[in-house]
C-alpha cells in the first residue's frame, strides 16, 4: 500500500503526517521558534522510521504552499518538490489558510484565517462550512485588516477566527465585530499535518512539479518598489 | 555495481542555480548553470529575497537537466553534495533542502561543501593538483590567500580586511556609471586606457598577506569627484586602468611572496574575479619564467557553478565526511574548520 507524506513549515509550526489512504498513521507537530531548515528532514526521517516505512513506499507528497513566512514556505516547498520529483510521485499543494480553517468544519457559520503580514495587513480569506466541508467564499489574499473587518460585518452570522497571530489582532476584531466574532482556542488554532494529508488526499496533484512555487501572495519588497517606480515613469511620460 | 564515483552536486549560494554530475572528482559529466543576473540587473545588485524565489522556481529543473545530460539515474549516484556556505542564507537553504530530500529519497550519502573549497577545487577539473599548494581566491565576497598542505586542509594565510576585490570593482564601476555587474566592464575599459592616475597600494604590515581595498576605492571616488569639481576632464578608461593596475599589483606581489615563503610548486587562481584578463596575464607574466606551475581554470569554472562543488565533495567522499539530515545553510561557514 502507498503512503502520503504531508509537510507544513509555513509558520512557527512544523507539522507533518503520514497517511495510508484516509487513515493517519503518524503525525508530528511542534510550535517553537526553531530552525525549520535544520529540523524538517530529521523529523521526516524519524516519523518514517517510527511508522516503519521507507521513501520508496511514498506515493504522494502534500505541502502547505503558503501564504506564510517566505523562508518557511520555501523550505517545505523545496523539500516537497524535490521529494516528489526524485521519487517520481504526485505533488499536491494546499493553501496554508485552507489548512487553518479546517478547525471550522463543525462550526455553524463562517471561518476566517488570520496570518499577520505587518503594517496593518493580513493574509486572510473567508470560508463557510457546508455539509461539514470547508468551502471558499472569498479567496486567499493580502488585505488591510480594517477594511476586511468592515466587509465581514456584512456577511451576517457568527464568524470563527483562527490563526496563531490572533493575539495581535483580536482587540481590533472585537471592536468592529462585537459578538459576531468567535475565537478558536489555542489548542484548535494550530495547523495539523493530519488535516493537511487528508486535504491533499482529495485534491488534484499539480500538473508540473518543476514549476510548482510557493504562494507568496505578495511581491518581494524590492520588486514592488521597482514596479511602482516604473509606473511613475510611465505616468510622467504620458 | 558502482565502479565509478558519481557525485550529484548542487550550488545555490548566490544568484546562480546550478547542478552538476562529477565522475571521480575530476571529470565533468554535466554542469548546468542558470544565472539570474538579468533579473537582478535592474536593482543594481543581487536582492536576496528575489534570488531565493528564483532558486525555488529552478531547482528541480536544473538538477534534472544535469542528470539527463550526464545520462545517470539515481541508482548510479555515489552521493549528493551541496554548498553549505558561505553565501546568502535564504539562497543556500534551497540547495540544502533539495539535496537533503534527494539524499533521503534515494538513501544516498549527503556531503556539505564550503563554497570556497569549491572554487579552489574547480582547478582539479582541469589539472592534477600537487600539494602543498597556494590559491589566490578572488570573488565578489572573498579575497584570500589559502595554503593547502594536503587535500581537504585549508589555511587562510591572508585575507581582505575590508572590501573583497569584486566588491571594490563593483563600487568603482558604479561611480563610473557602468552597469551592474561592473567588474568585467572595468577590466575591458582598463585595456583601452593607460594607468596615468596615481592611486595608492595598500601593502599593510611588511610581513602581512592581508589585503585592503577600501582606501583604493575611496581614492578613485575622490579623484573623480575632485576633478569634476575643478571642471577637469576625467578619462574613465585611464582611471579604470589605474585602479586595475593597483589591484593587480598588490594581489600578484603578495601571491608571489607567499609562494616563495611557503615554498609551493603550484599556484592556483580561483573565484569569479579569476575571469579578469588583467589579473590572469599578470600572474602568467610573473610565474611563467619560474618553476612554479600556475593553474587558472577556464572562465565557466571561475564563476559560481556546481561542478566545482562536486570536485571538492569528492575529497570528503573519500574521507567519508558525510553530513546528517540536520545539515543547514550556514552563511558564515568557516573554511579552516569545516
Ligand atoms: Zn563564488
Coordinates of C-alpha atoms and ligand atoms in Angstrom, one line a residue:
Chain A
X1 CA 0.0 0.0 0.0
X2 CA 1.2 3.5 -0.7
X3 CA 1.6 6.3 1.7
X4 CA 1.1 10.1 1.7
X5 CA 3.6 12.4 3.3
X6 CA 2.3 15.8 4.3
X7 CA 4.5 18.7 5.4
X8 CA 3.9 22.3 6.6
X9 CA 6.5 24.8 7.7
X10 CA 4.7 28.0 6.7
X11 CA 4.6 29.4 10.3
X12 CA 6.5 28.7 13.5
X13 CA 4.7 25.4 13.5
X14 CA 6.5 22.5 11.9
X15 CA 4.0 19.7 11.3
X16 CA 4.0 16.6 9.2
X17 CA 2.0 13.4 8.9
X18 CA 2.0 10.1 7.1
X19 CA -1.3 8.6 6.0
X20 CA -2.4 5.4 4.3
X21 CA -5.3 6.5 2.1
X22 CA -7.6 8.1 4.6
X23 CA -6.0 6.8 7.7
X24 CA -3.5 8.9 9.5
X25 CA -0.7 6.6 10.7
X26 CA 1.6 9.2 12.2
X27 CA 1.8 12.9 12.9
X28 CA 4.3 15.4 14.3
X29 CA 3.7 19.0 15.4
X30 CA 5.9 21.5 17.2
X31 CA 5.2 25.1 17.9
X32 CA 8.5 26.6 18.7
X33 CA 10.8 29.2 17.2
X34 CA 13.5 26.8 15.9
X35 CA 15.0 26.5 12.5
X36 CA 12.8 24.6 10.1
X37 CA 15.6 24.0 7.6
X38 CA 17.6 22.2 10.2
X39 CA 14.7 20.2 11.7
X40 CA 12.4 19.3 8.8
X41 CA 14.3 16.4 7.3
X42 CA 15.3 14.8 10.6
X43 CA 11.6 15.0 11.6
X44 CA 10.6 13.3 8.4
X45 CA 13.3 10.6 8.8
X46 CA 12.2 9.9 12.4
X47 CA 8.5 9.7 11.6
X48 CA 9.1 7.4 8.7
X49 CA 11.1 5.2 10.9
X50 CA 8.5 5.3 13.7
X51 CA 5.7 4.1 11.3
X52 CA 8.1 1.7 9.6
X53 CA 8.1 2.8 6.0
X54 CA 10.8 3.8 3.6
X55 CA 10.9 6.5 1.0
X56 CA 10.0 4.2 -1.9
X57 CA 6.7 3.4 -0.2
X58 CA 5.5 7.0 -0.6
X59 CA 3.1 7.6 -3.4
X60 CA 2.0 11.2 -2.8
X61 CA 3.6 14.4 -1.3
X62 CA 1.3 17.1 0.1
X63 CA 2.7 20.5 1.1
X64 CA 1.2 23.7 2.6
X65 CA 2.2 26.1 -0.2
X66 CA 1.6 29.4 1.7
X67 CA 0.9 32.2 2.3
X68 CA 3.1 32.5 5.4
X69 CA 6.7 33.0 6.2
X70 CA 8.6 33.3 2.9
X71 CA 11.5 31.3 4.1
X72 CA 9.4 28.8 6.0
X73 CA 7.2 28.1 2.9
X74 CA 10.2 27.8 0.7
X75 CA 11.8 25.1 3.0
X76 CA 8.7 22.9 2.8
X77 CA 8.0 23.6 -0.9
X78 CA 11.7 22.9 -1.9
X79 CA 11.7 19.7 0.2
X80 CA 8.3 18.6 -1.2
X81 CA 9.0 19.2 -4.8
X82 CA 12.5 17.6 -4.6
X83 CA 10.9 14.5 -3.0
X84 CA 8.1 14.3 -5.5
X85 CA 10.3 14.9 -8.5
X86 CA 13.1 12.5 -7.4
X87 CA 10.6 9.7 -6.4
X88 CA 8.5 10.4 -9.5
X89 CA 5.3 10.7 -7.5
X90 CA 2.4 13.3 -7.5
X91 CA 2.7 16.5 -5.6
X92 CA -0.3 18.3 -4.1
X93 CA -0.2 21.9 -2.9
X94 CA -2.7 23.1 -0.3
X95 CA -3.2 26.7 0.8
X96 CA -1.9 27.3 4.3
X97 CA -5.0 29.3 5.0
X98 CA -7.3 26.4 3.9
X99 CA -5.4 24.1 6.2
X100 CA -6.0 26.5 9.1
X101 CA -9.8 26.9 8.6
X102 CA -10.4 23.1 8.9
X103 CA -11.0 23.9 12.6
X104 CA -14.3 25.4 11.5
X105 CA -15.7 22.3 9.9
X106 CA -18.3 21.8 12.6
X107 CA -18.9 25.4 13.3
X108 CA -22.2 26.7 12.2
X109 CA -21.2 29.9 10.4
X110 CA -18.1 31.4 8.7
X111 CA -14.5 30.9 9.4
X112 CA -11.7 33.4 8.8
X113 CA -8.0 32.6 9.0
X114 CA -5.6 35.4 10.1
X115 CA -1.9 35.4 9.3
X116 CA -0.2 38.7 10.2
X117 CA 1.6 40.4 7.3
X118 CA 2.7 43.6 9.2
X119 CA 1.7 47.2 8.6
X120 CA -2.0 46.6 9.3
X121 CA -2.1 43.8 6.6
X122 CA -3.1 40.2 7.0
X123 CA -3.2 37.1 4.7
X124 CA -6.8 36.0 5.0
X125 CA -9.9 34.6 3.3
X126 CA -13.5 33.6 4.1
X127 CA -14.7 30.0 4.3
X128 CA -18.0 28.5 5.3
X129 CA -18.8 25.0 6.5
X130 CA -21.2 23.2 4.2
X131 CA -22.1 19.6 4.9
X132 CA -19.0 19.6 7.2
X133 CA -16.7 20.6 4.4
X134 CA -15.0 24.0 4.2
X135 CA -16.0 26.0 1.1
X136 CA -14.1 29.1 0.0
X137 CA -16.3 32.2 -0.2
X138 CA -13.6 34.8 -0.7
X139 CA -10.2 33.8 -1.9
X140 CA -6.8 34.0 -0.1
X141 CA -5.4 37.4 -0.3
X142 CA -3.3 40.1 1.3
X143 CA -5.8 42.5 2.8
X144 CA -5.9 45.6 5.1
X145 CA -7.4 44.2 8.3
X146 CA -9.5 47.3 8.9
X147 CA -11.2 47.2 5.5
X148 CA -11.6 43.4 5.7
X149 CA -13.4 43.6 9.0
X150 CA -15.9 46.2 7.6
X151 CA -16.5 43.8 4.7
X152 CA -17.0 40.9 7.1
X153 CA -19.6 42.8 9.1
X154 CA -21.9 42.4 6.1
X155 CA -21.8 38.6 5.8
X156 CA -24.2 38.1 8.8
X157 CA -24.0 35.4 11.3
X158 CA -21.1 34.3 13.6
X159 CA -17.5 34.2 12.3
X160 CA -14.9 31.9 13.8
X161 CA -11.4 33.4 13.7
X162 CA -8.5 31.0 13.6
X163 CA -4.7 31.6 13.5
X164 CA -1.6 31.8 15.7
X165 CA -1.4 35.6 15.1
X166 CA -4.9 36.3 16.6
X167 CA -3.5 37.7 19.8
X168 CA -2.1 40.6 17.8
X169 CA -5.5 41.5 16.3
X170 CA -8.3 40.1 18.5
X171 CA -8.8 43.5 20.1
X172 CA -9.4 45.2 16.8
X173 CA -11.6 42.4 15.6
X174 CA -13.8 42.6 18.7
X175 CA -14.2 46.3 18.4
X176 CA -15.5 46.1 14.9
X177 CA -17.5 42.8 15.0
X178 CA -18.5 42.6 18.7
X179 CA -20.4 39.3 19.4
X180 CA -20.3 38.3 15.8
X181 CA -16.7 37.3 16.3
X182 CA -15.8 33.9 17.9
X183 CA -12.2 33.0 18.6
X184 CA -10.9 29.4 18.3
X185 CA -9.0 28.3 21.4
X186 CA -5.2 28.0 21.1
X187 CA -5.3 24.2 21.0
X188 CA -7.5 24.3 17.9
X189 CA -5.6 27.1 16.2
X190 CA -2.5 25.3 15.1
X191 CA -2.2 23.7 11.7
X192 CA -2.1 19.8 11.8
X193 CA -0.2 17.6 9.5
X194 CA -3.0 15.0 9.6
X195 CA -5.5 17.6 8.3
X196 CA -3.1 18.5 5.5
X197 CA -2.7 14.9 4.5
X198 CA -6.5 14.4 4.4
X199 CA -7.0 17.6 2.3
X200 CA -4.2 16.6 0.0
X201 CA -5.7 13.1 -0.5
X202 CA -8.8 14.7 -2.0
X203 CA -7.1 17.3 -4.2
X204 CA -5.7 17.1 -7.7
X205 CA -2.0 16.8 -8.0
X206 CA -0.1 19.7 -9.6
X207 CA 0.4 19.5 -13.4
X208 CA 4.2 20.2 -13.2
X209 CA 6.3 19.6 -10.2
X210 CA 9.2 21.6 -11.7
X211 CA 7.2 24.8 -12.0
X212 CA 5.5 24.5 -8.6
X213 CA 6.3 27.5 -6.4
X214 CA 5.1 28.9 -3.1
X215 CA 2.0 31.1 -3.0
X216 CA 3.6 34.2 -1.6
X217 CA 0.6 36.5 -2.3
X218 CA 2.9 39.4 -2.2
X219 CA 5.8 40.7 -4.3
X220 CA 9.2 40.8 -2.9
X221 CA 9.7 44.3 -1.4
X222 CA 12.4 45.3 -4.0
X223 CA 10.2 44.1 -6.8
X224 CA 7.2 46.0 -5.6
X225 CA 9.3 49.2 -5.2
X226 CA 10.7 48.7 -8.7
X227 CA 7.3 48.2 -10.3
X228 CA 5.9 51.3 -8.6
X229 CA 8.9 53.3 -9.9
X230 CA 8.3 52.0 -13.4
X231 CA 4.6 53.0 -13.0
X232 CA 5.7 56.6 -12.1
X233 CA 8.0 56.8 -15.1
X234 CA 5.2 55.6 -17.4
X235 CA 2.8 58.1 -15.9
X236 CA 5.2 61.1 -16.2
X237 CA 5.7 60.1 -19.8
X238 CA 2.0 60.2 -20.6
Chain B
X1 CA 27.7 -2.1 -9.2
X2 CA 29.2 1.3 -8.8
X3 CA 32.7 1.3 -10.4
X4 CA 32.9 5.0 -10.7
X5 CA 32.3 7.6 -8.0
X6 CA 29.5 9.8 -9.3
X7 CA 28.5 12.8 -7.3
X8 CA 25.5 14.9 -7.9
X9 CA 26.4 18.5 -6.8
X10 CA 24.1 21.5 -6.2
X11 CA 25.1 25.1 -5.8
X12 CA 22.7 27.9 -4.9
X13 CA 24.7 30.2 -2.7
X14 CA 24.1 33.5 -4.6
X15 CA 22.4 34.2 -7.9
X16 CA 23.2 31.1 -9.9
X17 CA 21.2 27.9 -9.6
X18 CA 23.5 25.1 -10.7
X19 CA 23.7 21.3 -10.7
X20 CA 26.4 19.0 -11.9
X21 CA 27.4 15.4 -12.1
X22 CA 31.1 14.8 -11.5
X23 CA 32.9 11.5 -12.1
X24 CA 35.8 10.5 -9.8
X25 CA 36.2 14.1 -8.6
X26 CA 37.8 15.3 -11.9
X27 CA 35.6 14.7 -14.9
X28 CA 32.6 16.8 -15.6
X29 CA 29.6 14.8 -17.0
X30 CA 27.4 17.8 -16.8
X31 CA 27.4 21.3 -15.3
X32 CA 24.2 23.2 -15.7
X33 CA 24.2 26.9 -14.6
X34 CA 21.1 29.0 -14.6
X35 CA 22.1 32.6 -14.0
X36 CA 19.6 35.1 -12.5
X37 CA 21.8 38.1 -13.4
X38 CA 19.2 39.5 -15.9
X39 CA 16.6 39.6 -13.1
X40 CA 18.9 41.4 -10.6
X41 CA 20.5 43.9 -13.0
X42 CA 17.6 46.3 -12.6
X43 CA 18.2 46.5 -8.9
X44 CA 22.0 47.2 -9.3
X45 CA 22.9 44.1 -7.3
X46 CA 21.6 40.8 -6.0
X47 CA 18.4 41.1 -4.0
X48 CA 18.3 38.1 -1.6
X49 CA 14.6 37.5 -1.5
X50 CA 14.3 37.6 -5.3
X51 CA 17.3 35.2 -5.5
X52 CA 15.6 32.8 -3.2
X53 CA 12.4 32.9 -5.2
X54 CA 14.3 32.2 -8.4
X55 CA 16.1 29.2 -6.9
X56 CA 12.8 27.6 -5.9
X57 CA 11.5 28.0 -9.4
X58 CA 14.6 26.5 -11.0
X59 CA 15.9 23.9 -8.6
X60 CA 14.4 20.6 -9.7
X61 CA 14.5 21.5 -13.3
X62 CA 18.2 22.3 -13.2
X63 CA 19.0 19.1 -11.3
X64 CA 17.0 17.0 -13.8
X65 CA 18.9 18.7 -16.7
X66 CA 22.2 17.9 -15.1
X67 CA 21.3 14.2 -14.6
X68 CA 19.9 13.9 -18.1
X69 CA 22.9 15.4 -19.7
X70 CA 25.2 13.2 -17.6
X71 CA 22.9 10.2 -18.5
X72 CA 22.9 9.0 -14.9
X73 CA 20.0 7.7 -12.8
X74 CA 19.7 8.0 -9.0
X75 CA 20.9 4.4 -8.5
X76 CA 24.1 5.3 -10.3
X77 CA 25.0 8.0 -7.8
X78 CA 27.5 7.7 -5.1
X79 CA 26.5 10.8 -3.1
X80 CA 24.7 14.1 -3.2
X81 CA 26.7 17.2 -2.4
X82 CA 25.6 20.8 -1.8
X83 CA 27.1 24.2 -1.0
X84 CA 26.6 24.6 2.8
X85 CA 28.0 28.1 3.0
X86 CA 29.1 30.8 2.9
X87 CA 26.5 32.8 0.9
X88 CA 23.0 34.2 1.1
X89 CA 21.2 32.2 3.8
X90 CA 17.9 32.1 2.0
X91 CA 19.5 31.1 -1.2
X92 CA 21.7 28.4 0.4
X93 CA 18.6 26.9 2.0
X94 CA 17.1 25.9 -1.3
X95 CA 20.0 23.9 -2.4
X96 CA 20.5 22.4 1.0
X97 CA 16.9 21.3 1.3
X98 CA 16.7 19.9 -2.2
X99 CA 19.9 17.9 -1.6
X100 CA 18.6 16.5 1.7
X101 CA 15.3 15.5 0.1
X102 CA 17.1 13.7 -2.8
X103 CA 19.6 12.0 -0.4
X104 CA 16.8 10.8 1.8
X105 CA 14.6 9.7 -1.1
X106 CA 17.4 7.5 -2.6
X107 CA 19.3 6.7 0.6
X108 CA 22.5 8.4 -0.6
X109 CA 25.3 9.9 1.5
X110 CA 25.0 13.7 1.9
X111 CA 28.0 16.0 1.7
X112 CA 28.1 19.6 2.7
X113 CA 30.7 21.7 0.8
X114 CA 32.4 25.0 1.6
X115 CA 31.9 27.4 -1.4
X116 CA 35.5 28.5 -1.4
X117 CA 36.7 24.9 -1.2
X118 CA 34.6 24.5 -4.4
X119 CA 36.3 27.5 -6.1
X120 CA 39.7 26.0 -5.3
X121 CA 38.9 22.5 -6.4
X122 CA 37.5 23.8 -9.7
X123 CA 41.1 23.6 -10.7
X124 CA 41.1 19.8 -10.2
X125 CA 38.6 19.6 -13.1
X126 CA 41.3 20.8 -15.5
X127 CA 44.6 19.7 -13.9
X128 CA 46.0 17.4 -11.3
X129 CA 46.7 19.2 -8.0
X130 CA 50.1 18.9 -6.4
X131 CA 50.5 19.6 -2.7
X132 CA 51.5 21.7 -0.9
X133 CA 49.9 24.5 -3.0
X134 CA 48.7 28.1 -2.7
X135 CA 45.5 29.5 -4.0
X136 CA 44.6 33.1 -4.6
X137 CA 40.8 33.3 -4.2
X138 CA 39.2 36.4 -5.6
X139 CA 35.5 37.0 -5.9
X140 CA 32.6 39.3 -5.1
X141 CA 32.7 38.2 -1.5
X142 CA 36.2 36.9 -1.0
X143 CA 39.8 37.8 -1.3
X144 CA 42.0 35.2 0.3
X145 CA 45.4 33.5 0.0
X146 CA 44.8 29.9 1.0
X147 CA 47.7 27.5 1.7
X148 CA 46.9 23.8 1.4
X149 CA 49.3 21.2 2.7
X150 CA 47.2 18.3 1.5
X151 CA 43.7 17.5 0.2
X152 CA 41.0 18.9 2.4
X153 CA 43.3 21.0 4.6
X154 CA 42.8 24.8 4.2
X155 CA 44.9 27.5 5.9
X156 CA 44.0 31.1 5.3
X157 CA 47.3 33.0 5.3
X158 CA 45.9 36.3 4.2
X159 CA 42.5 37.8 3.6
X160 CA 40.9 41.2 3.0
X161 CA 40.3 43.4 6.0
X162 CA 37.5 45.4 4.3
X163 CA 36.1 45.0 0.8
X164 CA 36.5 42.0 -1.3
X165 CA 38.2 42.6 -4.7
X166 CA 34.9 42.0 -6.6
X167 CA 33.1 44.4 -4.3
X168 CA 35.7 47.1 -4.9
X169 CA 35.3 46.6 -8.7
X170 CA 31.5 46.9 -8.5
X171 CA 31.7 50.0 -6.4
X172 CA 34.2 51.7 -8.7
X173 CA 32.1 50.7 -11.7
X174 CA 29.1 52.3 -10.2
X175 CA 31.0 55.5 -9.6
X176 CA 32.0 55.5 -13.2
X177 CA 28.3 54.9 -14.2
X178 CA 28.9 51.4 -15.6
X179 CA 26.0 48.9 -15.4
X180 CA 26.0 46.0 -12.9
X181 CA 28.0 43.8 -12.6
X182 CA 30.8 46.3 -13.1
X183 CA 33.9 44.1 -12.8
X184 CA 34.0 42.9 -16.4
X185 CA 33.4 46.5 -17.7
X186 CA 36.3 47.9 -15.7
X187 CA 38.5 45.1 -17.0
X188 CA 37.6 45.9 -20.5
X189 CA 38.0 49.7 -20.1
X190 CA 41.3 49.2 -18.3
X191 CA 42.7 47.6 -21.5
X192 CA 41.6 50.7 -23.5
X193 CA 43.3 53.2 -21.1
X194 CA 46.6 54.0 -19.6
X195 CA 47.4 53.9 -15.8
X196 CA 48.1 57.6 -15.6
X197 CA 46.4 58.3 -12.3
X198 CA 48.5 57.9 -9.2
X199 CA 46.5 55.6 -6.9
X200 CA 47.6 54.1 -3.6
X201 CA 48.6 50.5 -3.0
X202 CA 47.7 49.0 0.4
X203 CA 50.7 46.9 1.4
X204 CA 49.8 46.8 5.1
X205 CA 52.4 45.5 7.5
X206 CA 55.6 44.2 5.9
X207 CA 55.1 40.5 6.6
X208 CA 51.3 40.5 6.2
X209 CA 49.5 38.7 3.4
X210 CA 46.3 40.5 4.2
X211 CA 44.6 42.9 1.7
X212 CA 42.7 46.1 1.9
X213 CA 40.8 47.7 -0.9
X214 CA 38.6 50.3 0.7
X215 CA 41.3 53.0 0.6
X216 CA 41.9 52.5 -3.1
X217 CA 38.2 52.5 -3.8
X218 CA 37.8 55.8 -1.9
X219 CA 40.8 57.3 -3.7
X220 CA 39.2 56.5 -7.1
X221 CA 35.9 58.1 -6.0
X222 CA 37.7 61.2 -4.6
X223 CA 39.8 61.6 -7.7
X224 CA 36.7 61.6 -9.8
X225 CA 34.9 63.9 -7.5
X226 CA 37.7 66.5 -7.2
X227 CA 38.4 66.6 -10.9
X228 CA 34.8 67.1 -11.7
X229 CA 34.6 69.9 -9.2
X230 CA 37.6 71.6 -10.8
X231 CA 36.0 71.1 -14.2
X232 CA 38.9 68.9 -15.3
X233 CA 38.3 66.2 -17.7
X234 CA 38.4 62.6 -16.4
X235 CA 39.3 59.9 -18.8
X236 CA 37.4 56.9 -17.4
X237 CA 39.5 54.4 -19.3
X238 CA 42.6 55.8 -17.7
X239 CA 41.0 55.8 -14.3
X240 CA 39.9 52.2 -14.8
X241 CA 43.4 51.2 -15.9
X242 CA 45.0 52.9 -12.9
X243 CA 42.6 51.2 -10.5
X244 CA 43.1 47.8 -12.1
X245 CA 46.8 48.2 -12.0
X246 CA 46.8 49.0 -8.3
X247 CA 44.6 46.0 -7.5
X248 CA 46.6 43.6 -9.6
X249 CA 50.0 44.8 -8.4
X250 CA 49.0 44.1 -4.8
X251 CA 47.4 40.8 -5.5
X252 CA 50.2 39.4 -7.6
X253 CA 53.0 40.7 -5.5
X254 CA 51.6 39.2 -2.3
X255 CA 50.8 35.9 -4.1
X256 CA 54.4 35.7 -5.3
X257 CA 55.8 36.5 -1.9
X258 CA 53.6 33.9 -0.3
X259 CA 54.6 31.3 -2.9
X260 CA 58.2 31.9 -2.1
X261 CA 57.8 31.9 1.7
X262 CA 55.7 28.7 1.7
X263 CA 57.8 27.0 -1.0
X264 CA 54.9 25.7 -3.0
X265 CA 55.3 24.4 -6.5
X266 CA 51.7 25.1 -7.6
X267 CA 49.8 28.3 -7.5
X268 CA 46.1 28.3 -8.2
X269 CA 43.7 31.1 -9.1
X270 CA 40.1 30.8 -8.1
X271 CA 36.8 32.7 -7.8
X272 CA 34.7 34.9 -10.1
X273 CA 37.3 37.7 -10.4
X274 CA 39.7 35.0 -11.8
X275 CA 37.9 35.8 -15.1
X276 CA 39.7 39.2 -15.1
X277 CA 42.1 39.3 -18.1
X278 CA 44.5 41.7 -16.5
X279 CA 44.9 39.5 -13.4
X280 CA 45.4 36.4 -15.5
X281 CA 48.0 37.8 -17.7
X282 CA 50.0 39.5 -14.9
X283 CA 50.1 36.2 -13.0
X284 CA 51.2 34.4 -16.1
X285 CA 53.9 37.0 -16.7
X286 CA 55.3 36.6 -13.1
X287 CA 55.1 32.8 -12.8
X288 CA 55.8 31.7 -16.4
X289 CA 59.6 32.1 -16.2
X290 CA 59.8 30.2 -12.9
X291 CA 59.5 26.6 -12.0
X292 CA 56.2 27.3 -10.3
X293 CA 53.1 25.8 -12.1
X294 CA 50.3 28.3 -12.4
X295 CA 46.7 26.9 -12.7
X296 CA 43.9 29.1 -13.9
X297 CA 40.5 27.5 -14.6
X298 CA 38.6 28.3 -17.8
X299 CA 36.1 31.1 -17.4
X300 CA 33.0 28.9 -16.9
X301 CA 34.6 27.2 -13.9
X302 CA 35.7 30.6 -12.3
X303 CA 32.2 31.9 -11.8
X304 CA 29.8 30.0 -9.4
X305 CA 29.0 26.5 -10.7
X306 CA 28.1 23.1 -9.2
X307 CA 30.9 21.2 -10.9
X308 CA 33.4 22.8 -8.6
X309 CA 31.2 21.7 -5.6
X310 CA 31.3 18.1 -6.9
X311 CA 35.1 18.2 -7.3
X312 CA 35.5 19.4 -3.7
X313 CA 32.9 16.9 -2.4
X314 CA 34.9 14.1 -3.8
X315 CA 37.6 14.7 -1.2
X316 CA 35.0 14.5 1.6
X317 CA 33.5 11.4 0.0
X318 CA 36.9 9.6 0.1
X319 CA 37.3 10.7 3.7
X320 CA 33.8 9.6 4.5
X321 CA 33.0 13.1 5.9
X322 CA 29.2 12.9 5.5
X323 CA 26.6 15.3 6.7
X324 CA 23.4 14.3 8.6
X325 CA 19.9 15.4 7.8
X326 CA 20.3 18.4 10.1
X327 CA 22.6 20.0 7.5
X328 CA 21.7 23.6 7.2
X329 CA 22.7 26.6 5.2
X330 CA 25.5 28.4 7.0
X331 CA 26.3 31.9 5.7
X332 CA 29.3 32.2 8.0
X333 CA 30.8 28.7 7.4
X334 CA 34.5 28.5 8.4
X335 CA 36.8 27.2 5.7
X336 CA 39.6 26.0 8.0
X337 CA 37.4 24.1 10.5
X338 CA 34.7 22.6 8.4
Ligands
LIG1 ZN1 31.6 32.1 -5.6

